[in-house]
Backbone as XML, in Angstrom:
<?xml version="1.0"?>
<chain id="A" units="angstrom">
  <residue number="1" name="UNK">
    <atom name="N" x="118.838" y="64.941" z="137.689"/>
    <atom name="CA" x="118.411" y="66.135" z="136.990"/>
    <atom name="C" x="116.885" y="66.178" z="136.853"/>
  </residue>
  <residue number="2" name="UNK">
    <atom name="N" x="116.298" y="65.040" z="136.545"/>
    <atom name="CA" x="114.849" y="64.986" z="136.366"/>
    <atom name="C" x="114.119" y="65.261" z="137.670"/>
  </residue>
  <residue number="3" name="UNK">
    <atom name="N" x="114.660" y="64.761" z="138.772"/>
    <atom name="CA" x="114.013" y="64.964" z="140.068"/>
    <atom name="C" x="113.995" y="66.443" z="140.427"/>
  </residue>
  <residue number="4" name="UNK">
    <atom name="N" x="115.105" y="67.127" z="140.201"/>
    <atom name="CA" x="115.152" y="68.550" z="140.533"/>
    <atom name="C" x="114.230" y="69.370" z="139.659"/>
  </residue>
  <residue number="5" name="UNK">
    <atom name="N" x="114.097" y="68.986" z="138.408"/>
    <atom name="CA" x="113.184" y="69.719" z="137.526"/>
    <atom name="C" x="111.738" y="69.516" z="137.960"/>
  </residue>
  <residue number="6" name="UNK">
    <atom name="N" x="111.413" y="68.328" z="138.447"/>
    <atom name="CA" x="110.055" y="68.101" z="138.964"/>
    <atom name="C" x="109.807" y="68.890" z="140.241"/>
  </residue>
  <residue number="7" name="UNK">
    <atom name="N" x="110.807" y="68.970" z="141.085"/>
    <atom name="CA" x="110.672" y="69.748" z="142.318"/>
    <atom name="C" x="110.455" y="71.224" z="141.990"/>
  </residue>
  <residue number="8" name="UNK">
    <atom name="N" x="111.222" y="71.735" z="141.053"/>
    <atom name="CA" x="111.062" y="73.138" z="140.652"/>
    <atom name="C" x="109.691" y="73.363" z="140.023"/>
  </residue>
  <residue number="9" name="UNK">
    <atom name="N" x="109.223" y="72.427" z="139.233"/>
    <atom name="CA" x="107.906" y="72.540" z="138.611"/>
    <atom name="C" x="106.803" y="72.562" z="139.656"/>
  </residue>
  <residue number="10" name="UNK">
    <atom name="N" x="106.867" y="71.671" z="140.630"/>
    <atom name="CA" x="105.850" y="71.629" z="141.682"/>
    <atom name="C" x="105.874" y="72.914" z="142.504"/>
  </residue>
  <residue number="11" name="UNK">
    <atom name="N" x="107.056" y="73.408" z="142.829"/>
    <atom name="CA" x="107.163" y="74.664" z="143.583"/>
    <atom name="C" x="106.626" y="75.842" z="142.786"/>
  </residue>
  <residue number="12" name="UNK">
    <atom name="N" x="106.946" y="75.889" z="141.508"/>
    <atom name="CA" x="106.477" y="76.996" z="140.665"/>
    <atom name="C" x="104.965" y="76.980" z="140.522"/>
  </residue>
  <residue number="13" name="UNK">
    <atom name="N" x="104.388" y="75.806" z="140.367"/>
    <atom name="CA" x="102.929" y="75.712" z="140.260"/>
    <atom name="C" x="102.277" y="76.176" z="141.554"/>
  </residue>
  <residue number="14" name="UNK">
    <atom name="N" x="102.818" y="75.787" z="142.692"/>
    <atom name="CA" x="102.253" y="76.217" z="143.977"/>
    <atom name="C" x="102.318" y="77.714" z="144.174"/>
  </residue>
  <residue number="15" name="UNK">
    <atom name="N" x="103.435" y="78.307" z="143.834"/>
    <atom name="CA" x="103.572" y="79.762" z="143.991"/>
    <atom name="C" x="102.648" y="80.493" z="143.028"/>
  </residue>
  <residue number="16" name="UNK">
    <atom name="N" x="102.541" y="80.015" z="141.793"/>
    <atom name="CA" x="101.659" y="80.674" z="140.833"/>
    <atom name="C" x="100.192" y="80.564" z="141.233"/>
  </residue>
  <residue number="17" name="UNK">
    <atom name="N" x="99.774" y="79.410" z="141.715"/>
    <atom name="CA" x="98.398" y="79.264" z="142.194"/>
    <atom name="C" x="98.128" y="80.195" z="143.377"/>
  </residue>
  <residue number="18" name="UNK">
    <atom name="N" x="99.072" y="80.285" z="144.276"/>
    <atom name="CA" x="98.904" y="81.149" z="145.439"/>
    <atom name="C" x="98.869" y="82.618" z="145.039"/>
  </residue>
  <residue number="19" name="UNK">
    <atom name="N" x="99.735" y="83.014" z="144.118"/>
    <atom name="CA" x="99.719" y="84.397" z="143.642"/>
    <atom name="C" x="98.400" y="84.733" z="142.964"/>
  </residue>
  <residue number="20" name="UNK">
    <atom name="N" x="97.894" y="83.812" z="142.176"/>
    <atom name="CA" x="96.614" y="84.030" z="141.506"/>
    <atom name="C" x="95.483" y="84.168" z="142.520"/>
  </residue>
  <residue number="21" name="UNK">
    <atom name="N" x="95.464" y="83.300" z="143.535"/>
    <atom name="CA" x="94.418" y="83.386" z="144.556"/>
    <atom name="C" x="94.521" y="84.692" z="145.342"/>
  </residue>
  <residue number="22" name="UNK">
    <atom name="N" x="95.735" y="85.113" z="145.664"/>
    <atom name="CA" x="95.916" y="86.376" z="146.368"/>
    <atom name="C" x="95.486" y="87.567" z="145.533"/>
  </residue>
  <residue number="23" name="UNK">
    <atom name="N" x="95.802" y="87.540" z="144.241"/>
    <atom name="CA" x="95.405" y="88.644" z="143.363"/>
    <atom name="C" x="93.896" y="88.714" z="143.213"/>
  </residue>
  <residue number="24" name="UNK">
    <atom name="N" x="93.252" y="87.578" z="143.094"/>
    <atom name="CA" x="91.791" y="87.561" z="142.977"/>
    <atom name="C" x="91.153" y="88.051" z="144.270"/>
  </residue>
  <residue number="25" name="UNK">
    <atom name="N" x="91.672" y="87.602" z="145.403"/>
    <atom name="CA" x="91.112" y="88.034" z="146.683"/>
    <atom name="C" x="91.293" y="89.532" z="146.894"/>
  </residue>
  <residue number="26" name="UNK">
    <atom name="N" x="92.408" y="90.080" z="146.453"/>
    <atom name="CA" x="92.642" y="91.516" z="146.602"/>
    <atom name="C" x="91.797" y="92.321" z="145.625"/>
  </residue>
  <residue number="27" name="UNK">
    <atom name="N" x="91.470" y="91.745" z="144.478"/>
    <atom name="CA" x="90.716" y="92.474" z="143.463"/>
    <atom name="C" x="89.212" y="92.455" z="143.698"/>
  </residue>
  <residue number="28" name="UNK">
    <atom name="N" x="88.743" y="91.482" z="144.447"/>
    <atom name="CA" x="87.294" y="91.402" z="144.681"/>
    <atom name="C" x="86.824" y="92.583" z="145.525"/>
  </residue>
  <residue number="29" name="UNK">
    <atom name="N" x="85.718" y="93.194" z="145.133"/>
    <atom name="CA" x="85.219" y="94.322" z="145.924"/>
    <atom name="C" x="84.637" y="93.857" z="147.253"/>
  </residue>
  <residue number="30" name="UNK">
    <atom name="N" x="84.843" y="94.660" z="148.275"/>
    <atom name="CA" x="84.315" y="94.372" z="149.604"/>
    <atom name="C" x="84.004" y="95.697" z="150.276"/>
  </residue>
  <residue number="31" name="UNK">
    <atom name="N" x="82.787" y="95.834" z="150.757"/>
    <atom name="CA" x="82.366" y="97.102" z="151.359"/>
    <atom name="C" x="83.113" y="97.391" z="152.655"/>
  </residue>
  <residue number="32" name="UNK">
    <atom name="N" x="83.524" y="96.341" z="153.364"/>
    <atom name="CA" x="84.199" y="96.566" z="154.643"/>
    <atom name="C" x="85.692" y="96.834" z="154.480"/>
  </residue>
  <residue number="33" name="UNK">
    <atom name="N" x="86.225" y="96.607" z="153.288"/>
    <atom name="CA" x="87.664" y="96.799" z="153.066"/>
    <atom name="C" x="87.866" y="97.746" z="151.888"/>
  </residue>
  <residue number="34" name="UNK">
    <atom name="N" x="87.633" y="99.019" z="152.116"/>
    <atom name="CA" x="87.754" y="99.990" z="151.031"/>
    <atom name="C" x="89.184" y="100.460" z="150.825"/>
  </residue>
  <residue number="35" name="UNK">
    <atom name="N" x="89.948" y="100.514" z="151.878"/>
    <atom name="CA" x="91.311" y="101.038" z="151.773"/>
    <atom name="C" x="92.205" y="100.018" z="151.083"/>
  </residue>
  <residue number="36" name="UNK">
    <atom name="N" x="93.195" y="100.503" z="150.351"/>
    <atom name="CA" x="94.063" y="99.602" z="149.587"/>
    <atom name="C" x="94.859" y="98.675" z="150.484"/>
  </residue>
  <residue number="37" name="UNK">
    <atom name="N" x="95.207" y="99.137" z="151.693"/>
    <atom name="CA" x="95.987" y="98.268" z="152.584"/>
    <atom name="C" x="95.140" y="97.102" z="153.100"/>
  </residue>
  <residue number="38" name="UNK">
    <atom name="N" x="93.850" y="97.341" z="153.288"/>
    <atom name="CA" x="92.969" y="96.241" z="153.700"/>
    <atom name="C" x="92.855" y="95.195" z="152.594"/>
  </residue>
  <residue number="39" name="UNK">
    <atom name="N" x="92.797" y="95.664" z="151.363"/>
    <atom name="CA" x="92.705" y="94.726" z="150.243"/>
    <atom name="C" x="94.005" y="93.952" z="150.077"/>
  </residue>
  <residue number="40" name="UNK">
    <atom name="N" x="95.136" y="94.604" z="150.288"/>
    <atom name="CA" x="96.428" y="93.907" z="150.221"/>
    <atom name="C" x="96.548" y="92.877" z="151.333"/>
  </residue>
  <residue number="41" name="UNK">
    <atom name="N" x="96.067" y="93.236" z="152.512"/>
    <atom name="CA" x="96.109" y="92.304" z="153.637"/>
    <atom name="C" x="95.246" y="91.078" z="153.349"/>
  </residue>
  <residue number="42" name="UNK">
    <atom name="N" x="94.071" y="91.299" z="152.773"/>
    <atom name="CA" x="93.186" y="90.179" z="152.427"/>
    <atom name="C" x="93.821" y="89.306" z="151.344"/>
  </residue>
  <residue number="43" name="UNK">
    <atom name="N" x="94.455" y="89.933" z="150.360"/>
    <atom name="CA" x="95.129" y="89.168" z="149.319"/>
    <atom name="C" x="96.284" y="88.353" z="149.863"/>
  </residue>
  <residue number="44" name="UNK">
    <atom name="N" x="97.042" y="88.932" z="150.814"/>
    <atom name="CA" x="98.161" y="88.211" z="151.411"/>
    <atom name="C" x="97.670" y="87.035" z="152.247"/>
  </residue>
  <residue number="45" name="UNK">
    <atom name="N" x="96.551" y="87.209" z="152.950"/>
    <atom name="CA" x="95.989" y="86.095" z="153.714"/>
    <atom name="C" x="95.561" y="84.959" z="152.791"/>
  </residue>
  <residue number="46" name="UNK">
    <atom name="N" x="94.961" y="85.300" z="151.656"/>
    <atom name="CA" x="94.563" y="84.270" z="150.692"/>
    <atom name="C" x="95.792" y="83.579" z="150.110"/>
  </residue>
  <residue number="47" name="UNK">
    <atom name="N" x="96.842" y="84.351" z="149.827"/>
    <atom name="CA" x="98.094" y="83.781" z="149.327"/>
    <atom name="C" x="98.645" y="82.766" z="150.310"/>
  </residue>
  <residue number="48" name="UNK">
    <atom name="N" x="98.710" y="83.138" z="151.579"/>
    <atom name="CA" x="99.251" y="82.219" z="152.586"/>
    <atom name="C" x="98.376" y="80.989" z="152.772"/>
  </residue>
  <residue number="49" name="UNK">
    <atom name="N" x="97.070" y="81.179" z="152.740"/>
    <atom name="CA" x="96.163" y="80.041" z="152.919"/>
    <atom name="C" x="96.309" y="79.040" z="151.782"/>
  </residue>
  <residue number="50" name="UNK">
    <atom name="N" x="96.334" y="79.524" z="150.555"/>
    <atom name="CA" x="96.450" y="78.617" z="149.413"/>
    <atom name="C" x="97.818" y="77.945" z="149.392"/>
  </residue>
  <residue number="51" name="UNK">
    <atom name="N" x="98.861" y="78.687" z="149.694"/>
    <atom name="CA" x="100.197" y="78.091" z="149.705"/>
    <atom name="C" x="100.310" y="77.024" z="150.793"/>
  </residue>
  <residue number="52" name="UNK">
    <atom name="N" x="99.737" y="77.274" z="151.952"/>
    <atom name="CA" x="99.748" y="76.287" z="153.036"/>
    <atom name="C" x="98.992" y="75.025" z="152.644"/>
  </residue>
  <residue number="53" name="UNK">
    <atom name="N" x="97.820" y="75.185" z="152.043"/>
    <atom name="CA" x="97.043" y="74.020" z="151.611"/>
    <atom name="C" x="97.760" y="73.254" z="150.505"/>
  </residue>
  <residue number="54" name="UNK">
    <atom name="N" x="98.419" y="73.970" z="149.613"/>
    <atom name="CA" x="99.153" y="73.311" z="148.534"/>
    <atom name="C" x="100.328" y="72.505" z="149.089"/>
  </residue>
  <residue number="55" name="UNK">
    <atom name="N" x="101.051" y="73.077" z="150.035"/>
    <atom name="CA" x="102.175" y="72.359" z="150.646"/>
    <atom name="C" x="101.672" y="71.119" z="151.377"/>
  </residue>
  <residue number="56" name="UNK">
    <atom name="N" x="100.558" y="71.247" z="152.101"/>
    <atom name="CA" x="99.999" y="70.094" z="152.801"/>
    <atom name="C" x="99.574" y="69.009" z="151.813"/>
  </residue>
  <residue number="57" name="UNK">
    <atom name="N" x="98.979" y="69.414" z="150.691"/>
    <atom name="CA" x="98.555" y="68.442" z="149.680"/>
    <atom name="C" x="99.756" y="67.716" z="149.073"/>
  </residue>
  <residue number="58" name="UNK">
    <atom name="N" x="100.799" y="68.450" z="148.732"/>
    <atom name="CA" x="101.992" y="67.837" z="148.138"/>
    <atom name="C" x="102.646" y="66.885" z="149.134"/>
  </residue>
  <residue number="59" name="UNK">
    <atom name="N" x="102.738" y="67.288" z="150.384"/>
    <atom name="CA" x="103.326" y="66.400" z="151.393"/>
    <atom name="C" x="102.483" y="65.155" z="151.606"/>
  </residue>
  <residue number="60" name="UNK">
    <atom name="N" x="101.155" y="65.299" z="151.539"/>
    <atom name="CA" x="100.285" y="64.140" z="151.683"/>
    <atom name="C" x="100.476" y="63.177" z="150.519"/>
  </residue>
  <residue number="61" name="UNK">
    <atom name="N" x="100.566" y="63.698" z="149.310"/>
    <atom name="CA" x="100.793" y="62.843" z="148.144"/>
    <atom name="C" x="102.133" y="62.134" z="148.251"/>
  </residue>
  <residue number="62" name="UNK">
    <atom name="N" x="103.163" y="62.835" z="148.700"/>
    <atom name="CA" x="104.473" y="62.206" z="148.875"/>
    <atom name="C" x="104.439" y="61.125" z="149.947"/>
  </residue>
  <residue number="63" name="UNK">
    <atom name="N" x="103.708" y="61.374" z="151.029"/>
    <atom name="CA" x="103.624" y="60.380" z="152.095"/>
    <atom name="C" x="102.884" y="59.127" z="151.638"/>
  </residue>
  <residue number="64" name="UNK">
    <atom name="N" x="101.818" y="59.309" z="150.884"/>
    <atom name="CA" x="101.076" y="58.146" z="150.375"/>
    <atom name="C" x="101.931" y="57.371" z="149.386"/>
  </residue>
  <residue number="65" name="UNK">
    <atom name="N" x="102.647" y="58.094" z="148.539"/>
    <atom name="CA" x="103.517" y="57.425" z="147.574"/>
    <atom name="C" x="104.637" y="56.663" z="148.273"/>
  </residue>
  <residue number="66" name="UNK">
    <atom name="N" x="105.197" y="57.236" z="149.325"/>
    <atom name="CA" x="106.249" y="56.548" z="150.061"/>
    <atom name="C" x="105.709" y="55.328" z="150.797"/>
  </residue>
  <residue number="67" name="UNK">
    <atom name="N" x="104.476" y="55.416" z="151.284"/>
    <atom name="CA" x="103.887" y="54.277" z="151.986"/>
    <atom name="C" x="103.571" y="53.132" z="151.044"/>
  </residue>
  <residue number="68" name="UNK">
    <atom name="N" x="103.232" y="53.459" z="149.808"/>
    <atom name="CA" x="102.902" y="52.419" z="148.849"/>
    <atom name="C" x="104.134" y="51.793" z="148.195"/>
  </residue>
  <residue number="69" name="UNK">
    <atom name="N" x="105.247" y="52.471" z="148.296"/>
    <atom name="CA" x="106.466" y="51.950" z="147.638"/>
    <atom name="C" x="107.162" y="50.896" z="148.476"/>
  </residue>
</chain>
């Protein structure tokens, strides 16, 4: 039970961080991206980038922990 709750916690933190980064990227003003769809596209790219980096970081931590055990 504890393991699953930790997995859910790690997943929730990653999604929330990614959503926050995407929202900030979409909200920032940019002269080249005036249309709302351009801003949504930029926010989605930031969401994917942060989520990918977060997954890579979590997998790296798990791999180091498994190697040390």
